[in-house]
Amino acid sequence: MLDIRVEETAKLKEKPDQSALGFGKYYTDYMFEIDWDKDQGGWHDARIIPYAPLQIDPATMVLHYAQETFEGLKAYRNPEGKVQLFRPEMNAKRMQNSNKRLCMPYLEVEDFVQAVSALVEHEKDWIPTAPETSLYIRPFMFASEPGVGVHPAVSYKFLIILTPVGNYYPEGVAPVKIWIEDEYVRAVKGGTGFTKCGGNYAGSLKAQEKAEAHGYTQVLWLDGNEKKYVEEVGSMNIMFLIDDTVVTAPTEGTVLPGVTRDSMLTILRDWGYKVEERKLPVEELMTAGREGRLKEAWGTGTAAVISPVGELYFKGEEVVLNDFKTGPLTQKLYDTLTGIQWGKLPDPHNWIKVID
Ligand SMILES: *Cc1c(COP(=O)(O)O)cnc(C)c1O
């Protein structure tokens, strides 16, 4: 249990118009912060304080060596007006795994969930109520020790900030064009692909730029060793309906173990679908596309929930899926998962944590 003190501010911001929230445009009045210092015995001084810029030394190690991890989850208002989270312990555990890989200390699962719940509850007036909206929660942690030698830092800051959001894509759930990248790679065996660390994203921007220059929205990464198997999209896992089987990459070190991925696989198995977590060669995928056996494909992640794939591009060849329309299984998955998250459908797996 953390002992969290609250520092109130008299000056509250004006709440934004719920019909034009966008994604990550507005931040709430408060943030959570806790420090970790080796010479002070670890975690100390948990606090909810007014949202404000941080003041850090120019030598702060994260700015030089990128010892940083983060998480992303959402708080929802259910039809009774209660505030709920979706599987927050999974984010807590994943952040522990990220931090271990980057030689960083980590919060206990209960403490992570307590900190998230306490801040969300304090800021509950910021949870939007319009359809398709939620409060996006961004926990993150970084090396705060000043120094220019490479070593695991002896001090860290863990923070949580909140931003009310609408749809991730301004056009809503609509098919996207995906560029399968055959030059740059995101992750290799033994690397940091399974972690949510900022460095993974810095390294991915070049391919994203390239995809956009060719008129594509997102990059689909191949494995970093052979560039043969499909792994995941920029900030989403990806699933394919080939004939009557759902195929997705296994999470074996190079793929981020998404909470949305796990939840959708569970729902698909509940529905009796054949689900395969296996290495899928890009050649097999393109052949299935060419032969019309690739029925649907969709990206999965907390931010966008589901992103239908309308087109795949690989080495000069384009494959259009389902006439560039959202497929029936993709739509049903979106409706079911968001129905559970917004508290409109039953929650058979106890994924929802009502906090207030
Ligand atoms: C966050 C993320 C995902 C999706 O994970 P969720 O827990 O479903 O939000 C997928 N891939 C990458 C690279 C990510 O950073």
Short mmCIF file of C-alpha atoms and ligand atoms in Angstrom, two decimals:
data_model
loop_
_atom_site.label_atom_id
_atom_site.label_comp_id
_atom_site.label_asym_id
_atom_site.label_seq_id
_atom_site.Cartn_x
_atom_site.Cartn_y
_atom_site.Cartn_z
CA MET A 1 0.00 0.00 0.00
CA LEU A 2 1.30 3.43 -0.93
CA ASP A 3 0.76 6.37 1.35
CA ILE A 4 -0.36 9.02 -1.16
CA ARG A 5 -0.52 12.66 -0.18
CA VAL A 6 -2.55 15.15 -2.21
CA GLU A 7 -1.51 18.71 -2.98
CA GLU A 8 -4.56 20.69 -4.09
CA THR A 9 -4.62 23.56 -6.54
CA ALA A 10 -7.19 26.34 -6.61
CA LYS A 11 -6.83 26.91 -10.35
CA LEU A 12 -8.67 24.24 -12.34
CA LYS A 13 -8.62 24.11 -16.13
CA GLU A 14 -11.69 24.43 -18.30
CA LYS A 15 -12.92 21.02 -19.54
CA PRO A 16 -12.70 20.54 -23.31
CA ASP A 17 -15.64 20.04 -25.67
CA GLN A 18 -16.38 16.29 -25.64
CA SER A 19 -17.14 16.18 -29.35
CA ALA A 20 -13.63 17.34 -30.30
CA LEU A 21 -11.34 15.60 -27.83
CA GLY A 22 -8.95 14.08 -30.35
CA PHE A 23 -6.23 11.91 -28.84
CA GLY A 24 -3.78 13.37 -26.33
CA LYS A 25 -4.67 17.02 -26.83
CA TYR A 26 -5.76 17.86 -23.27
CA TYR A 27 -4.27 16.91 -19.91
CA THR A 28 -6.10 16.94 -16.59
CA ASP A 29 -5.46 19.13 -13.53
CA TYR A 30 -3.34 16.66 -11.57
CA MET A 31 -0.65 14.02 -12.01
CA PHE A 32 0.76 11.26 -9.85
CA GLU A 33 4.44 11.18 -8.98
CA ILE A 34 6.66 8.93 -6.86
CA ASP A 35 10.43 8.79 -6.57
CA TRP A 36 12.83 5.88 -6.28
CA ASP A 37 16.26 6.49 -4.82
CA LYS A 38 18.73 3.76 -4.05
CA ASP A 39 20.20 5.66 -1.10
CA GLN A 40 16.74 6.28 0.37
CA GLY A 41 15.76 2.63 0.39
CA GLY A 42 13.68 2.65 -2.80
CA TRP A 43 10.20 4.15 -3.35
CA HIS A 44 9.22 7.24 -1.39
CA ASP A 45 7.02 10.33 -1.45
CA ALA A 46 3.94 9.19 -3.42
CA ARG A 47 1.86 12.24 -4.26
CA ILE A 48 -0.95 13.59 -6.41
CA ILE A 49 0.09 17.11 -7.40
CA PRO A 50 -1.00 19.78 -9.87
CA TYR A 51 -0.08 18.89 -13.48
CA ALA A 52 3.01 20.95 -14.30
CA PRO A 53 6.28 20.84 -16.27
CA LEU A 54 9.12 18.87 -14.70
CA GLN A 55 12.41 20.52 -13.97
CA ILE A 56 15.32 18.23 -14.73
CA ASP A 57 19.10 18.52 -14.93
CA PRO A 58 20.50 18.57 -18.50
CA ALA A 59 22.62 15.54 -17.54
CA THR A 60 19.55 13.50 -16.53
CA MET A 61 20.38 10.01 -17.75
CA VAL A 62 17.11 9.30 -19.58
CA LEU A 63 17.93 12.13 -21.99
CA HIS A 64 21.17 10.41 -22.97
CA TYR A 65 20.64 6.68 -22.60
CA ALA A 66 16.85 6.29 -22.85
CA GLN A 67 16.23 4.28 -19.70
CA GLU A 68 12.46 4.78 -19.92
CA THR A 69 9.33 2.62 -19.95
CA PHE A 70 5.64 3.41 -20.18
CA GLU A 71 2.14 1.94 -20.18
CA GLY A 72 -1.23 2.83 -21.67
CA LEU A 73 -4.71 1.98 -20.38
CA LYS A 74 -8.10 3.67 -20.11
CA ALA A 75 -10.78 4.55 -17.55
CA TYR A 76 -14.40 4.35 -18.68
CA ARG A 77 -17.75 5.62 -17.38
CA ASN A 78 -20.28 2.80 -17.29
CA PRO A 79 -24.04 3.33 -17.87
CA GLU A 80 -24.60 3.71 -14.08
CA GLY A 81 -22.07 6.53 -14.03
CA LYS A 82 -19.44 4.45 -12.22
CA VAL A 83 -15.77 4.63 -13.14
CA GLN A 84 -14.05 1.47 -14.32
CA LEU A 85 -10.68 0.18 -15.49
CA PHE A 86 -9.99 -2.73 -17.84
CA ARG A 87 -7.49 -5.38 -16.62
CA PRO A 88 -5.10 -2.87 -14.98
CA GLU A 89 -3.07 -5.66 -13.34
CA MET A 90 -1.94 -6.75 -16.80
CA ASN A 91 -0.44 -3.33 -17.42
CA ALA A 92 1.19 -3.44 -13.98
CA LYS A 93 2.80 -6.82 -14.69
CA ARG A 94 3.88 -5.82 -18.17
CA MET A 95 5.55 -2.70 -16.81
CA GLN A 96 7.40 -4.88 -14.31
CA ASN A 97 8.69 -7.01 -17.22
CA SER A 98 9.67 -3.92 -19.20
CA ASN A 99 11.50 -2.45 -16.21
CA LYS A 100 13.35 -5.67 -15.43
CA ARG A 101 14.67 -5.77 -19.01
CA LEU A 102 15.86 -2.16 -18.72
CA CYS A 103 17.45 -2.68 -15.25
CA MET A 104 14.89 -0.41 -13.61
CA PRO A 105 13.09 -0.90 -10.29
CA TYR A 106 9.33 -1.39 -10.46
CA LEU A 107 6.15 -0.92 -8.45
CA GLU A 108 4.32 -3.87 -6.92
CA VAL A 109 1.19 -4.73 -8.94
CA GLU A 110 -1.12 -3.58 -6.09
CA ASP A 111 0.77 -0.28 -5.78
CA PHE A 112 0.58 0.39 -9.53
CA VAL A 113 -3.18 -0.29 -9.54
CA GLN A 114 -3.62 1.80 -6.38
CA ALA A 115 -1.77 4.76 -7.91
CA VAL A 116 -3.77 4.57 -11.16
CA SER A 117 -7.07 4.22 -9.26
CA ALA A 118 -6.28 7.06 -6.85
CA LEU A 119 -5.41 9.52 -9.61
CA VAL A 120 -8.37 8.54 -11.81
CA GLU A 121 -10.73 8.82 -8.86
CA HIS A 122 -9.31 12.24 -7.98
CA GLU A 123 -9.79 13.34 -11.63
CA LYS A 124 -13.08 11.56 -12.30
CA ASP A 125 -14.82 14.76 -13.46
CA TRP A 126 -12.49 14.57 -16.46
CA ILE A 127 -13.82 11.19 -17.65
CA PRO A 128 -15.89 12.08 -20.68
CA THR A 129 -19.39 10.66 -21.03
CA ALA A 130 -20.02 11.04 -24.78
CA PRO A 131 -20.12 7.77 -26.79
CA GLU A 132 -16.70 6.37 -27.83
CA THR A 133 -14.82 8.52 -25.33
CA SER A 134 -12.65 7.57 -22.35
CA LEU A 135 -9.84 8.82 -20.14
CA TYR A 136 -6.47 7.61 -21.41
CA ILE A 137 -4.00 6.82 -18.64
CA ARG A 138 -0.27 7.11 -19.28
CA PRO A 139 2.01 5.75 -16.52
CA PHE A 140 5.73 6.13 -17.27
CA MET A 141 9.06 5.93 -15.54
CA PHE A 142 12.54 7.22 -16.30
CA ALA A 143 16.09 7.45 -15.00
CA SER A 144 16.31 10.79 -13.20
CA GLU A 145 19.91 10.58 -11.99
CA PRO A 146 22.22 13.18 -13.56
CA GLY A 147 25.29 11.54 -15.09
CA VAL A 148 27.12 10.87 -18.34
CA GLY A 149 28.45 7.38 -17.61
CA VAL A 150 26.44 4.40 -18.89
CA HIS A 151 25.06 2.34 -15.98
CA PRO A 152 21.65 1.64 -14.47
CA ALA A 153 20.61 4.87 -12.73
CA VAL A 154 20.36 5.09 -8.94
CA SER A 155 17.28 7.34 -9.04
CA TYR A 156 14.02 7.25 -11.00
CA LYS A 157 10.70 9.02 -11.29
CA PHE A 158 7.41 7.23 -11.92
CA LEU A 159 4.53 9.43 -13.06
CA ILE A 160 0.98 9.06 -14.29
CA ILE A 161 -0.75 11.62 -16.49
CA LEU A 162 -4.33 11.54 -17.82
CA THR A 163 -5.86 12.74 -21.07
CA PRO A 164 -9.55 12.59 -22.06
CA VAL A 165 -9.77 11.05 -25.54
CA GLY A 166 -12.18 10.42 -28.37
CA ASN A 167 -11.47 8.10 -31.28
CA TYR A 168 -7.79 7.46 -31.98
CA TYR A 169 -8.39 8.05 -35.68
CA PRO A 170 -10.44 11.18 -36.42
CA GLU A 171 -12.45 9.18 -38.99
CA GLY A 172 -13.43 6.54 -36.37
CA VAL A 173 -13.26 2.77 -36.97
CA ALA A 174 -12.35 2.70 -40.65
CA PRO A 175 -9.97 0.49 -42.65
CA VAL A 176 -6.31 1.54 -42.84
CA LYS A 177 -3.63 0.88 -45.44
CA ILE A 178 -0.68 -1.10 -44.11
CA TRP A 179 2.88 -1.04 -45.41
CA ILE A 180 4.84 -4.26 -44.81
CA GLU A 181 8.39 -3.07 -44.17
CA ASP A 182 11.23 -5.05 -45.75
CA GLU A 183 14.23 -2.83 -44.94
CA TYR A 184 14.04 -1.54 -41.34
CA VAL A 185 13.28 -3.78 -38.35
CA ARG A 186 11.74 -3.08 -34.92
CA ALA A 187 12.92 -5.92 -32.73
CA VAL A 188 15.32 -8.84 -32.66
CA LYS A 189 15.53 -11.93 -30.45
CA GLY A 190 17.25 -10.94 -27.22
CA GLY A 191 16.33 -7.27 -27.69
CA THR A 192 13.59 -5.13 -26.13
CA GLY A 193 10.69 -5.92 -28.48
CA PHE A 194 8.49 -7.31 -25.69
CA THR A 195 8.86 -4.15 -23.58
CA LYS A 196 7.04 -0.85 -23.81
CA CYS A 197 10.11 1.36 -23.85
CA GLY A 198 10.44 4.69 -25.60
CA GLY A 199 13.55 3.55 -27.46
CA ASN A 200 11.54 1.02 -29.47
CA TYR A 201 9.44 3.85 -30.81
CA ALA A 202 12.37 6.14 -31.62
CA GLY A 203 13.79 3.36 -33.77
CA SER A 204 10.50 2.80 -35.56
CA LEU A 205 9.88 6.35 -36.83
CA LYS A 206 11.99 6.01 -39.98
CA ALA A 207 9.85 3.19 -41.37
CA GLN A 208 6.66 5.02 -40.36
CA GLU A 209 7.84 8.06 -42.31
CA LYS A 210 8.59 5.87 -45.31
CA ALA A 211 5.14 4.24 -45.15
CA GLU A 212 3.43 7.63 -44.94
CA ALA A 213 5.44 8.95 -47.89
CA HIS A 214 3.94 6.10 -49.93
CA GLY A 215 0.41 6.85 -48.74
CA TYR A 216 0.18 4.17 -46.02
CA THR A 217 -1.00 4.74 -42.44
CA GLN A 218 0.89 2.10 -40.49
CA VAL A 219 3.90 -0.18 -40.72
CA LEU A 220 3.66 -3.94 -40.34
CA TRP A 221 6.97 -5.25 -39.03
CA LEU A 222 8.62 -8.47 -40.05
CA ASP A 223 10.84 -10.39 -37.64
CA GLY A 224 14.27 -8.79 -37.28
CA ASN A 225 16.29 -11.93 -37.86
CA GLU A 226 15.02 -13.27 -41.19
CA LYS A 227 12.50 -10.60 -42.29
CA LYS A 228 10.25 -13.50 -43.10
CA TYR A 229 7.46 -13.64 -40.49
CA VAL A 230 4.86 -10.96 -39.74
CA GLU A 231 5.03 -9.66 -36.18
CA GLU A 232 3.03 -6.53 -35.32
CA VAL A 233 1.98 -3.05 -36.40
CA GLY A 234 3.42 0.25 -35.06
CA SER A 235 1.57 0.32 -31.74
CA MET A 236 -0.77 -2.60 -32.25
CA ASN A 237 -0.75 -6.37 -32.48
CA ILE A 238 -2.29 -7.75 -35.66
CA MET A 239 -4.62 -10.66 -36.42
CA PHE A 240 -5.59 -12.27 -39.71
CA LEU A 241 -8.69 -14.28 -40.61
CA ILE A 242 -7.37 -16.77 -43.16
CA ASP A 243 -10.11 -19.14 -44.38
CA ASP A 244 -11.85 -19.81 -41.06
CA THR A 245 -8.83 -19.52 -38.76
CA VAL A 246 -7.57 -16.49 -36.85
CA VAL A 247 -3.77 -16.28 -36.99
CA THR A 248 -1.53 -13.98 -34.96
CA ALA A 249 2.18 -13.88 -34.09
CA PRO A 250 3.24 -15.56 -30.84
CA THR A 251 4.60 -13.27 -28.09
CA GLU A 252 8.05 -14.80 -27.86
CA GLY A 253 10.27 -11.87 -27.00
CA THR A 254 9.99 -9.67 -30.08
CA VAL A 255 6.25 -8.93 -29.99
CA LEU A 256 4.55 -6.76 -27.38
CA PRO A 257 2.09 -8.85 -25.34
CA GLY A 258 -0.97 -6.64 -25.80
CA VAL A 259 -3.84 -6.64 -23.32
CA THR A 260 -6.24 -6.10 -26.24
CA ARG A 261 -4.61 -9.01 -28.10
CA ASP A 262 -5.05 -11.35 -25.15
CA SER A 263 -8.66 -10.22 -24.57
CA MET A 264 -9.63 -10.69 -28.23
CA LEU A 265 -8.03 -14.13 -28.43
CA THR A 266 -10.02 -15.11 -25.33
CA ILE A 267 -13.27 -13.80 -26.85
CA LEU A 268 -12.56 -15.59 -30.15
CA ARG A 269 -11.93 -18.88 -28.31
CA ASP A 270 -15.17 -18.34 -26.32
CA TRP A 271 -16.96 -18.05 -29.66
CA GLY A 272 -15.42 -21.32 -30.86
CA TYR A 273 -13.06 -19.83 -33.44
CA LYS A 274 -9.91 -21.69 -34.40
CA VAL A 275 -7.08 -19.48 -33.16
CA GLU A 276 -3.43 -20.03 -34.02
CA GLU A 277 -0.58 -18.18 -32.32
CA ARG A 278 2.16 -19.04 -34.74
CA LYS A 279 4.86 -17.67 -36.99
CA LEU A 280 3.12 -16.55 -40.17
CA PRO A 281 5.42 -16.17 -43.20
CA VAL A 282 4.67 -12.98 -45.14
CA GLU A 283 4.66 -15.06 -48.35
CA GLU A 284 1.86 -17.25 -46.94
CA LEU A 285 -0.07 -14.10 -46.00
CA MET A 286 0.28 -12.49 -49.44
CA THR A 287 -0.62 -15.77 -51.17
CA ALA A 288 -3.77 -16.06 -49.05
CA GLY A 289 -4.54 -12.45 -50.01
CA ARG A 290 -4.03 -13.12 -53.70
CA GLU A 291 -6.26 -16.20 -53.56
CA GLY A 292 -9.04 -14.40 -51.68
CA ARG A 293 -8.59 -16.56 -48.57
CA LEU A 294 -7.46 -13.64 -46.42
CA LYS A 295 -10.94 -12.58 -45.32
CA GLU A 296 -10.16 -9.92 -42.72
CA ALA A 297 -7.27 -8.42 -40.78
CA TRP A 298 -7.25 -6.02 -37.86
CA GLY A 299 -4.83 -4.33 -35.51
CA THR A 300 -5.48 -4.45 -31.75
CA GLY A 301 -4.38 -1.99 -29.07
CA THR A 302 -5.77 0.05 -26.18
CA ALA A 303 -5.58 3.39 -28.00
CA ALA A 304 -7.51 2.49 -31.16
CA VAL A 305 -9.10 -0.74 -29.76
CA ILE A 306 -9.35 -2.20 -33.26
CA SER A 307 -8.09 -0.98 -36.62
CA PRO A 308 -9.51 -2.83 -39.61
CA VAL A 309 -6.94 -3.42 -42.36
CA GLY A 310 -8.18 -2.44 -45.81
CA GLU A 311 -5.00 -3.00 -47.77
CA LEU A 312 -1.59 -4.64 -47.43
CA TYR A 313 1.46 -3.61 -49.45
CA PHE A 314 4.58 -5.75 -49.76
CA LYS A 315 7.43 -5.36 -52.22
CA GLY A 316 5.41 -3.78 -55.02
CA GLU A 317 2.27 -5.87 -54.55
CA GLU A 318 -1.04 -4.65 -53.10
CA VAL A 319 -3.75 -6.83 -51.64
CA VAL A 320 -7.14 -5.30 -50.84
CA LEU A 321 -9.18 -6.97 -48.10
CA ASN A 322 -12.95 -7.25 -47.95
CA ASP A 323 -13.40 -4.51 -50.59
CA PHE A 324 -11.70 -2.07 -48.20
CA LYS A 325 -14.61 -2.33 -45.78
CA THR A 326 -14.64 -3.26 -42.08
CA GLY A 327 -15.26 -7.02 -41.97
CA PRO A 328 -18.09 -8.62 -39.93
CA LEU A 329 -15.75 -10.40 -37.48
CA THR A 330 -13.69 -7.22 -36.97
CA GLN A 331 -16.88 -5.27 -36.24
CA LYS A 332 -18.24 -7.94 -33.88
CA LEU A 333 -14.96 -8.00 -31.94
CA TYR A 334 -14.96 -4.22 -31.66
CA ASP A 335 -18.59 -4.14 -30.48
CA THR A 336 -18.03 -6.93 -27.96
CA LEU A 337 -14.80 -5.67 -26.43
CA THR A 338 -15.90 -2.03 -26.22
CA GLY A 339 -19.28 -3.24 -24.88
CA ILE A 340 -17.45 -4.91 -21.99
CA GLN A 341 -15.11 -1.95 -21.46
CA TRP A 342 -17.93 0.61 -21.32
CA GLY A 343 -19.98 -1.69 -19.07
CA LYS A 344 -22.78 -2.25 -21.60
CA LEU A 345 -22.21 -6.00 -21.95
CA PRO A 346 -21.67 -8.75 -19.34
CA ASP A 347 -18.07 -9.29 -18.22
CA PRO A 348 -17.71 -13.10 -18.03
CA HIS A 349 -13.95 -13.05 -17.36
CA ASN A 350 -13.97 -10.45 -14.58
CA TRP A 351 -11.87 -8.02 -16.54
CA ILE A 352 -13.53 -4.89 -15.18
CA LYS A 353 -12.39 -3.19 -12.00
CA VAL A 354 -14.96 -0.67 -10.78
CA ILE A 355 -13.09 1.97 -8.79
CA ASP A 356 -15.71 4.49 -7.83
C1 LIG B 1 1.08 -0.94 -26.51
C2 LIG B 1 1.45 -1.73 -27.71
C3 LIG B 1 0.58 -2.71 -28.24
C4 LIG B 1 -0.83 -2.93 -27.75
O1 LIG B 1 -0.92 -3.31 -26.42
P1 LIG B 1 -2.30 -3.12 -25.63
O2 LIG B 1 -2.00 -3.63 -24.26
O3 LIG B 1 -3.31 -3.92 -26.32
O4 LIG B 1 -2.61 -1.67 -25.65
C5 LIG B 1 1.04 -3.45 -29.31
N1 LIG B 1 2.26 -3.26 -29.84
C6 LIG B 1 3.10 -2.32 -29.37
C7 LIG B 1 4.43 -2.16 -30.00
C8 LIG B 1 2.73 -1.52 -28.29
O5 LIG B 1 3.56 -0.60 -27.82
#
